[in-house]
Structures are given as structure tokens and as C-alpha cells.
Amino acid sequence: VTLLAMLVFSAVGCNGGGSYFYKNKSDEFIFKYGDYSVTKNFYTYWMASYKAGLMYQYSDIDDTDTFWNSAYGNSTANEVYTSNADSIIKNYLMSLYLFDFYKLSLSQSKAAQVEKQLSELVADGYDGNIANLNKEAYEYGINYDMLREIYLAEAKTEAVYDYVLTNVVNSKLTDE
């Protein structure tokens, strides 16, 4: 198992433009909200991450057609888990919208943490060569720059959750 594949197993987990996620890029998109969209590449990565996470978390199931086509209530396992993953991916999309709506920004330490995570990934898993990472990432339909956008989107999602919990939910809580 390669390092990027291990990242996909463990996934689901600096401000600026040029995002592959939103602001109506010309790439094909899967989900859209106003000017914000999730491209096919990012959707594919997050879906693979979600499903790989299931395989990692539940060691008693196998990534086979038999499992994915098996009955799960009135649906198949694939339909149920795809629906769950779609909800998570839509949350990323809405979080990116809310990040801009609330005019949030990532702290310098959070942006540095994302950059450090990427640097360590390249140094430890790809002999310090981004081209080596890009060769493997191509399987997932992404590259180093897109992976950076994924990490930043996940950090922005955390920032939105923190903001909403601190400033919206807590302001409405009472002890009555």
C-alpha cells in the first residue's frame, strides 16, 4: 500500500483564490450551490476516501461487488454508503460557502499545519519529489495542488464548525 493510498484510508480529515472547489471553475462538477461547486475529481477523491475508510474501520467486510451489491435494508450497501458520503461531501461544499459568507480566514498556524502535512507527505513518502506524488495521485484524479486544496477545504470546514459552535450555537444556549 502506497503512502497516498494510506492517506485515502485515513482521510475524512492560507486563504485564497484559485480553488478547484468553487467559484464556477470550468471543470465538470457533481454538486453545486450558487457559485460554489465540487468538481468530479474532488468528488472521486472524497468518495474513495470515505469508502476506503469503511474498509479500514470494518475489517470484517471486503471491498468486493458482493459486499457493495448486498442488501442493506431496502437498498444496497453501495447506495447507502454513497448517500452517506454524498452528505459529507455536500457538507464540505456548504462549509466552503459559509467560510466565505462569514468572511472567515485560516489562522497562520493552521495554514502552516496544512503546508507541513503536505511537505511531510512528499518528503516521507515520495523522496521529496512532488512529481512522484503526482504519478500516484493521478489514479485518484488529483495532483499535489488539488490535494493541497482538499486539505485546505477540510481546514476551512473545521474553521466553520468552530465559528458556528462558538458564535452561533453558544450565543443561543441558555441554562433555563
Coordinates of N, CA and C in Angstrom, one line a residue:
V1 N 0.9 -1.2 0.0 CA 0.0 0.0 0.0 C 0.9 1.2 0.0
T2 N 0.7 2.1 -0.9 CA 1.5 3.3 -1.0 C 1.0 4.3 -0.1
L3 N 1.8 5.4 0.1 CA 1.5 6.4 1.1 C 0.2 7.1 0.8
L4 N 0.0 7.5 -0.5 CA -1.2 8.2 -0.8 C -2.4 7.3 -0.6
A5 N -2.3 6.0 -0.9 CA -3.4 5.1 -0.7 C -3.7 5.1 0.8
M6 N -2.6 5.1 1.7 CA -2.8 5.1 3.1 C -3.5 6.4 3.5
L7 N -3.2 7.5 2.9 CA -3.8 8.7 3.2 C -5.3 8.7 2.9
V8 N -5.6 8.0 1.7 CA -7.0 7.9 1.4 C -7.7 7.0 2.5
F9 N -7.0 6.0 3.0 CA -7.6 5.2 4.1 C -7.9 6.0 5.3
S10 N -7.0 7.0 5.6 CA -7.1 7.8 6.8 C -7.9 9.1 6.6
A11 N -8.2 9.4 5.4 CA -8.8 10.7 5.2 C -10.3 10.8 5.7
V12 N -10.8 11.8 5.7 CA -12.1 12.2 6.2 C -12.1 12.3 7.7
G13 N -10.5 14.4 7.0 CA -10.0 14.6 7.9 C -9.1 15.4 7.3
C14 N -4.2 29.1 4.8 CA -4.0 30.3 3.9 C -5.2 30.5 3.0
N15 N -5.8 31.3 3.1 CA -6.9 31.7 2.3 C -6.5 32.0 0.9
G16 N -7.4 32.0 0.0 CA -7.0 32.5 -1.3 C -7.9 31.9 -2.4
G17 N -7.7 32.5 -3.6 CA -8.5 32.1 -4.7 C -7.8 30.9 -5.4
G18 N -8.3 30.6 -6.6 CA -7.8 29.5 -7.4 C -8.2 28.2 -6.9
S19 N -9.3 28.1 -6.2 CA -9.8 26.8 -5.7 C -10.4 25.9 -6.8
Y20 N -10.1 24.6 -6.7 CA -10.7 23.7 -7.6 C -12.2 23.4 -7.2
F21 N -12.6 23.9 -6.0 CA -13.9 23.5 -5.5 C -15.0 24.4 -6.0
Y22 N -14.7 25.7 -6.1 CA -15.8 26.6 -6.2 C -15.5 27.8 -7.1
K23 N -16.5 28.7 -7.1 CA -16.4 29.9 -8.0 C -16.5 29.5 -9.5
N24 N -17.3 28.5 -9.8 CA -17.6 28.1 -11.2 C -16.4 27.9 -12.1
K25 N -15.5 27.0 -11.6 CA -14.5 26.6 -12.5 C -15.1 25.9 -13.7
S26 N -14.4 25.7 -14.8 CA -14.9 25.1 -15.9 C -15.0 23.6 -15.8
D27 N -14.3 23.0 -14.8 CA -14.3 21.6 -14.6 C -15.8 21.1 -14.4
E28 N -16.0 19.8 -14.8 CA -17.2 19.2 -14.5 C -17.5 19.1 -13.0
F29 N -18.7 19.5 -12.6 CA -18.9 19.4 -11.2 C -20.0 18.4 -10.9
I30 N -20.0 17.9 -9.6 CA -21.0 17.0 -9.2 C -22.1 17.6 -8.3
F31 N -21.7 18.5 -7.4 CA -22.6 19.2 -6.6 C -22.4 20.7 -6.8
K32 N -23.4 21.5 -6.7 CA -23.3 22.9 -6.9 C -24.3 23.6 -5.9
Y33 N -23.8 24.8 -5.4 CA -24.6 25.7 -4.6 C -24.2 27.1 -5.0
G34 N -25.1 27.8 -5.7 CA -24.8 29.1 -6.1 C -23.5 29.1 -7.0
D35 N -22.5 29.9 -6.6 CA -21.3 29.9 -7.3 C -20.3 28.9 -6.9
Y36 N -20.6 28.0 -6.0 CA -19.8 27.0 -5.4 C -20.1 25.6 -5.9
S37 N -19.0 24.9 -6.2 CA -19.3 23.5 -6.7 C -18.1 22.6 -6.3
V38 N -18.4 21.3 -6.3 CA -17.5 20.3 -6.1 C -17.2 19.6 -7.4
T39 N -16.0 19.6 -7.9 CA -15.6 19.0 -9.2 C -15.7 17.5 -9.1
K40 N -15.7 16.9 -10.3 CA -15.7 15.4 -10.4 C -14.4 14.9 -9.7
N41 N -13.3 15.5 -9.9 CA -12.0 15.0 -9.3 C -12.1 14.9 -7.8
F42 N -12.6 16.0 -7.2 CA -12.6 16.1 -5.8 C -13.7 15.1 -5.2
Y43 N -14.8 15.0 -5.9 CA -15.8 14.1 -5.5 C -15.3 12.7 -5.5
T44 N -14.6 12.3 -6.6 CA -14.0 11.0 -6.7 C -13.0 10.7 -5.6
Y45 N -12.2 11.7 -5.3 CA -11.2 11.5 -4.2 C -11.9 11.3 -2.8
W46 N -12.9 12.2 -2.5 CA -13.6 12.1 -1.3 C -14.4 10.8 -1.2
M47 N -15.0 10.4 -2.3 CA -15.8 9.2 -2.3 C -14.9 8.0 -2.0
A48 N -13.7 8.0 -2.7 CA -12.7 6.9 -2.5 C -12.3 6.9 -1.0
S49 N -12.0 8.1 -0.5 CA -11.6 8.2 0.9 C -12.6 7.7 1.9
Y50 N -13.9 8.0 1.6 CA -15.0 7.6 2.5 C -15.1 6.0 2.5
K51 N -15.1 5.5 1.3 CA -15.3 4.1 1.1 C -14.1 3.3 1.6
A52 N -12.9 3.8 1.4 CA -11.7 3.2 1.9 C -11.7 3.2 3.4
G53 N -12.1 4.3 4.0 CA -12.2 4.4 5.4 C -13.2 3.4 6.0
L54 N -14.2 3.1 5.3 CA -15.1 2.0 5.8 C -14.4 0.6 5.8
M55 N -13.6 0.4 4.7 CA -12.9 -0.9 4.6 C -11.9 -1.0 5.7
Y56 N -11.2 0.2 6.1 CA -10.2 0.2 7.1 C -10.9 0.0 8.5
Q57 N -12.0 0.7 8.7 CA -12.7 0.7 10.0 C -13.3 -0.6 10.3
Y58 N -13.9 -1.2 9.3 CA -14.6 -2.5 9.5 C -13.9 -3.6 8.7
S59 N -13.0 -4.2 9.4 CA -12.1 -5.2 8.8 C -12.8 -6.5 8.4
D60 N -14.0 -6.6 8.9 CA -14.8 -7.8 8.5 C -15.5 -7.7 7.2
I61 N -15.4 -6.6 6.5 CA -16.0 -6.5 5.2 C -15.0 -6.4 4.1
D62 N -15.3 -6.8 3.0 CA -14.3 -6.8 1.9 C -14.8 -5.9 0.8
D63 N -13.9 -5.2 0.1 CA -14.2 -4.3 -1.0 C -14.5 -5.1 -2.2
T64 N -15.6 -5.7 -2.3 CA -16.0 -6.6 -3.4 C -17.4 -6.2 -3.9
D65 N -17.7 -6.6 -5.1 CA -19.0 -6.4 -5.7 C -20.1 -7.1 -4.8
T66 N -19.7 -8.2 -4.3 CA -20.7 -8.9 -3.4 C -21.1 -8.1 -2.2
F67 N -20.1 -7.4 -1.6 CA -20.4 -6.6 -0.5 C -21.2 -5.4 -0.9
W68 N -20.7 -4.6 -1.9 CA -21.4 -3.4 -2.3 C -22.8 -3.6 -2.9
N69 N -23.0 -4.8 -3.5 CA -24.4 -5.1 -4.0 C -25.3 -5.8 -3.0
S70 N -24.8 -6.1 -1.8 CA -25.6 -6.8 -0.8 C -26.7 -5.9 -0.3
A71 N -27.8 -6.6 0.1 CA -29.0 -5.9 0.6 C -28.6 -5.2 1.9
Y72 N -29.1 -4.0 2.1 CA -28.9 -3.2 3.3 C -30.2 -2.4 3.5
G73 N -31.1 -3.0 4.2 CA -32.4 -2.5 4.3 C -33.1 -2.7 3.0
N74 N -33.7 -1.6 2.5 CA -34.4 -1.6 1.2 C -33.4 -1.2 0.1
S75 N -32.2 -1.0 0.4 CA -31.2 -0.6 -0.6 C -30.0 -1.5 -0.6
T76 N -29.0 -1.2 -1.4 CA -27.8 -1.9 -1.4 C -26.8 -1.2 -0.5
A77 N -25.7 -1.9 -0.1 CA -24.7 -1.2 0.7 C -24.1 -0.1 -0.1
N78 N -23.9 -0.2 -1.4 CA -23.4 0.8 -2.2 C -24.3 2.1 -2.2
E79 N -25.6 1.9 -2.3 CA -26.5 3.0 -2.3 C -26.5 3.7 -0.9
V80 N -26.5 3.0 0.2 CA -26.5 3.6 1.5 C -25.2 4.3 1.8
Y81 N -24.0 3.7 1.5 CA -22.8 4.4 1.8 C -22.5 5.5 0.8
T82 N -22.9 5.4 -0.4 CA -22.8 6.5 -1.4 C -23.6 7.7 -0.9
S83 N -24.8 7.4 -0.4 CA -25.7 8.5 0.1 C -25.0 9.2 1.3
N84 N -24.5 8.4 2.2 CA -23.8 8.9 3.4 C -22.6 9.8 3.0
A85 N -21.8 9.3 2.0 CA -20.6 10.0 1.5 C -21.1 11.3 0.8
D86 N -22.1 11.2 0.1 CA -22.7 12.4 -0.6 C -23.0 13.5 0.4
S87 N -23.6 13.1 1.5 CA -24.0 14.1 2.6 C -22.7 14.7 3.1
I88 N -21.7 14.0 3.4 CA -20.4 14.5 3.9 C -19.8 15.5 2.9
I89 N -19.8 15.1 1.6 CA -19.2 15.9 0.6 C -20.0 17.2 0.4
K90 N -21.3 17.1 0.5 CA -22.2 18.3 0.5 C -21.9 19.2 1.7
N91 N -21.6 18.7 2.8 CA -21.2 19.5 4.0 C -19.9 20.2 3.7
Y92 N -18.9 19.6 3.0 CA -17.7 20.3 2.7 C -18.1 21.5 1.8
L93 N -19.0 21.3 0.8 CA -19.4 22.3 -0.1 C -20.0 23.5 0.6
M94 N -21.0 23.2 1.5 CA -21.7 24.2 2.2 C -20.7 24.9 3.2
S95 N -19.8 24.2 3.8 CA -18.8 24.8 4.7 C -17.9 25.8 3.9
L96 N -17.5 25.5 2.7 CA -16.7 26.4 1.9 C -17.5 27.7 1.6
Y97 N -18.8 27.5 1.3 CA -19.7 28.7 1.1 C -19.7 29.5 2.4
L98 N -20.0 28.9 3.5 CA -20.1 29.6 4.8 C -18.8 30.2 5.2
F99 N -17.7 29.6 4.9 CA -16.4 30.2 5.2 C -16.3 31.6 4.6
D100 N -16.7 31.7 3.3 CA -16.6 33.0 2.7 C -17.8 33.9 3.2
F101 N -19.0 33.3 3.4 CA -20.1 34.1 3.8 C -19.8 34.8 5.2
Y102 N -19.2 34.1 6.1 CA -18.8 34.7 7.4 C -17.5 35.4 7.4
K103 N -16.9 35.5 6.2 CA -15.6 36.2 6.0 C -14.5 35.6 6.9
L104 N -14.5 34.3 7.0 CA -13.5 33.7 7.9 C -12.2 33.6 7.2
S105 N -11.1 33.3 7.9 CA -9.8 33.1 7.4 C -9.1 32.0 8.2
L106 N -8.2 31.3 7.6 CA -7.5 30.3 8.4 C -6.4 31.1 9.1
S107 N -6.1 30.6 10.3 CA -5.0 31.2 11.1 C -3.7 30.8 10.4
Q108 N -2.7 31.6 10.6 CA -1.4 31.3 10.1 C -0.9 29.9 10.5
S109 N -1.2 29.6 11.8 CA -0.7 28.3 12.3 C -1.5 27.1 11.6
K110 N -2.7 27.3 11.3 CA -3.5 26.3 10.6 C -3.0 26.1 9.1
A111 N -2.8 27.3 8.5 CA -2.3 27.2 7.1 C -0.9 26.6 7.1
A112 N -0.1 26.9 8.1 CA 1.3 26.3 8.2 C 1.2 24.8 8.4
Q113 N 0.2 24.4 9.2 CA 0.0 23.0 9.5 C -0.4 22.2 8.3
V114 N -1.2 22.8 7.4 CA -1.5 22.2 6.1 C -0.3 22.0 5.3
E115 N 0.5 23.1 5.2 CA 1.7 23.1 4.4 C 2.7 22.0 4.9
K116 N 2.8 22.0 6.3 CA 3.7 21.0 6.9 C 3.3 19.6 6.6
Q117 N 2.0 19.3 6.7 CA 1.4 18.0 6.4 C 1.8 17.6 4.9
L118 N 1.6 18.5 4.0 CA 2.0 18.2 2.6 C 3.5 18.0 2.4
S119 N 4.3 18.8 3.1 CA 5.7 18.7 3.0 C 6.2 17.3 3.5
E120 N 5.6 17.0 4.6 CA 6.0 15.7 5.2 C 5.5 14.5 4.4
L121 N 4.4 14.6 3.8 CA 3.9 13.6 2.9 C 4.9 13.4 1.7
V122 N 5.3 14.5 1.1 CA 6.2 14.4 0.0 C 7.6 13.9 0.4
A123 N 8.1 14.4 1.5 CA 9.4 14.0 2.0 C 9.4 12.6 2.4
D124 N 8.4 12.1 3.2 CA 8.4 10.8 3.7 C 8.0 9.7 2.7
G125 N 7.1 10.1 1.9 CA 6.5 9.0 1.0 C 6.9 9.1 -0.4
Y126 N 7.5 10.2 -0.9 CA 7.8 10.4 -2.3 C 9.2 10.9 -2.5
D127 N 10.1 10.6 -1.6 CA 11.6 11.0 -1.8 C 11.7 12.5 -2.0
G128 N 10.8 13.3 -1.5 CA 10.9 14.7 -1.6 C 10.5 15.2 -3.0
N129 N 9.9 14.4 -3.8 CA 9.6 14.7 -5.2 C 8.1 14.8 -5.4
I130 N 7.6 16.0 -5.7 CA 6.2 16.1 -5.9 C 5.7 15.4 -7.2
A131 N 6.6 15.3 -8.2 CA 6.3 14.5 -9.4 C 5.9 13.1 -9.1
N132 N 6.7 12.5 -8.1 CA 6.4 11.1 -7.7 C 5.0 11.0 -7.1
L133 N 4.6 12.0 -6.2 CA 3.3 12.0 -5.7 C 2.2 12.2 -6.8
N134 N 2.5 13.1 -7.7 CA 1.5 13.3 -8.8 C 1.3 12.0 -9.6
K135 N 2.3 11.2 -9.8 CA 2.1 10.0 -10.6 C 1.1 9.1 -9.9
E136 N 1.2 9.0 -8.6 CA 0.3 8.1 -7.8 C -1.1 8.8 -7.7
A137 N -1.1 10.1 -7.4 CA -2.3 10.8 -7.2 C -3.2 10.8 -8.5
Y138 N -2.6 10.6 -9.6 CA -3.3 10.6 -10.9 C -4.3 9.5 -10.9
E139 N -4.0 8.4 -10.2 CA -5.0 7.3 -10.0 C -6.3 7.8 -9.4
Y140 N -6.2 8.8 -8.5 CA -7.4 9.3 -7.9 C -8.0 10.5 -8.6
G141 N -7.4 10.9 -9.7 CA -7.8 12.0 -10.5 C -7.4 13.4 -9.9
I142 N -6.4 13.4 -9.1 CA -5.9 14.6 -8.5 C -4.4 14.8 -8.7
N143 N -3.9 15.9 -8.2 CA -2.4 16.1 -8.2 C -2.1 16.8 -6.9
Y144 N -0.9 17.2 -6.7 CA -0.4 17.9 -5.5 C -1.2 19.1 -5.2
D145 N -1.4 19.9 -6.2 CA -2.1 21.2 -6.0 C -3.6 20.9 -5.5
M146 N -4.2 19.9 -6.1 CA -5.6 19.6 -5.7 C -5.6 19.0 -4.3
L147 N -4.6 18.2 -4.0 CA -4.5 17.6 -2.6 C -4.4 18.8 -1.6
R148 N -3.6 19.8 -2.0 CA -3.5 20.9 -1.1 C -4.9 21.6 -0.9
E149 N -5.6 21.7 -2.0 CA -7.0 22.3 -1.9 C -7.9 21.5 -1.0
I150 N -7.7 20.2 -1.1 CA -8.5 19.3 -0.3 C -8.2 19.5 1.2
Y151 N -6.9 19.5 1.5 CA -6.5 19.8 2.9 C -7.0 21.2 3.4
L152 N -6.9 22.1 2.5 CA -7.4 23.5 2.9 C -8.9 23.5 3.1
A153 N -9.6 22.8 2.2 CA -11.1 22.7 2.4 C -11.4 22.0 3.7
E154 N -10.7 21.0 4.0 CA -11.0 20.3 5.3 C -10.7 21.3 6.5
A155 N -9.6 22.0 6.4 CA -9.3 23.0 7.4 C -10.3 24.1 7.5
K156 N -10.8 24.6 6.4 CA -11.9 25.6 6.3 C -13.2 25.0 6.9
T157 N -13.4 23.8 6.7 CA -14.6 23.2 7.3 C -14.5 23.2 8.8
E158 N -13.4 22.8 9.3 CA -13.1 22.9 10.7 C -13.3 24.3 11.3
A159 N -12.9 25.3 10.5 CA -13.0 26.7 11.0 C -14.5 27.1 11.0
V160 N -15.3 26.6 10.0 CA -16.7 26.9 10.0 C -17.4 26.3 11.2
Y161 N -17.1 25.0 11.5 CA -17.7 24.4 12.6 C -17.3 25.1 13.9
D162 N -16.1 25.4 14.1 CA -15.7 26.2 15.3 C -16.4 27.5 15.4
Y163 N -16.5 28.2 14.3 CA -17.1 29.5 14.3 C -18.6 29.4 14.7
V164 N -19.3 28.5 14.0 CA -20.7 28.3 14.2 C -21.0 27.9 15.7
L165 N -20.2 26.9 16.2 CA -20.4 26.4 17.5 C -20.1 27.5 18.5
T166 N -19.1 28.3 18.3 CA -18.7 29.4 19.2 C -19.6 30.6 19.2
N167 N -19.9 31.0 18.0 CA -20.6 32.3 17.8 C -22.1 32.2 17.5
V168 N -22.6 31.1 17.0 CA -24.0 31.0 16.7 C -24.7 30.1 17.8
V169 N -24.2 28.9 17.9 CA -24.9 28.0 18.9 C -24.8 28.5 20.3
N170 N -23.6 28.8 20.7 CA -23.3 29.2 22.1 C -24.1 30.5 22.5
S171 N -24.3 31.4 21.5 CA -25.0 32.6 21.8 C -26.4 32.4 22.1
K172 N -27.0 31.2 21.6 CA -28.4 31.0 21.8 C -28.7 30.0 22.9
L173 N -27.6 29.4 23.5 CA -27.8 28.5 24.6 C -28.1 29.2 25.9
T174 N -29.0 28.7 26.6 CA -29.3 29.2 28.0 C -29.3 28.1 29.0
D175 N -29.2 28.4 30.2 CA -29.3 27.3 31.2 C -30.7 27.3 31.8
E176 N -31.7 27.8 31.1 CA -33.1 27.8 31.6 C -33.8 26.6 31.1

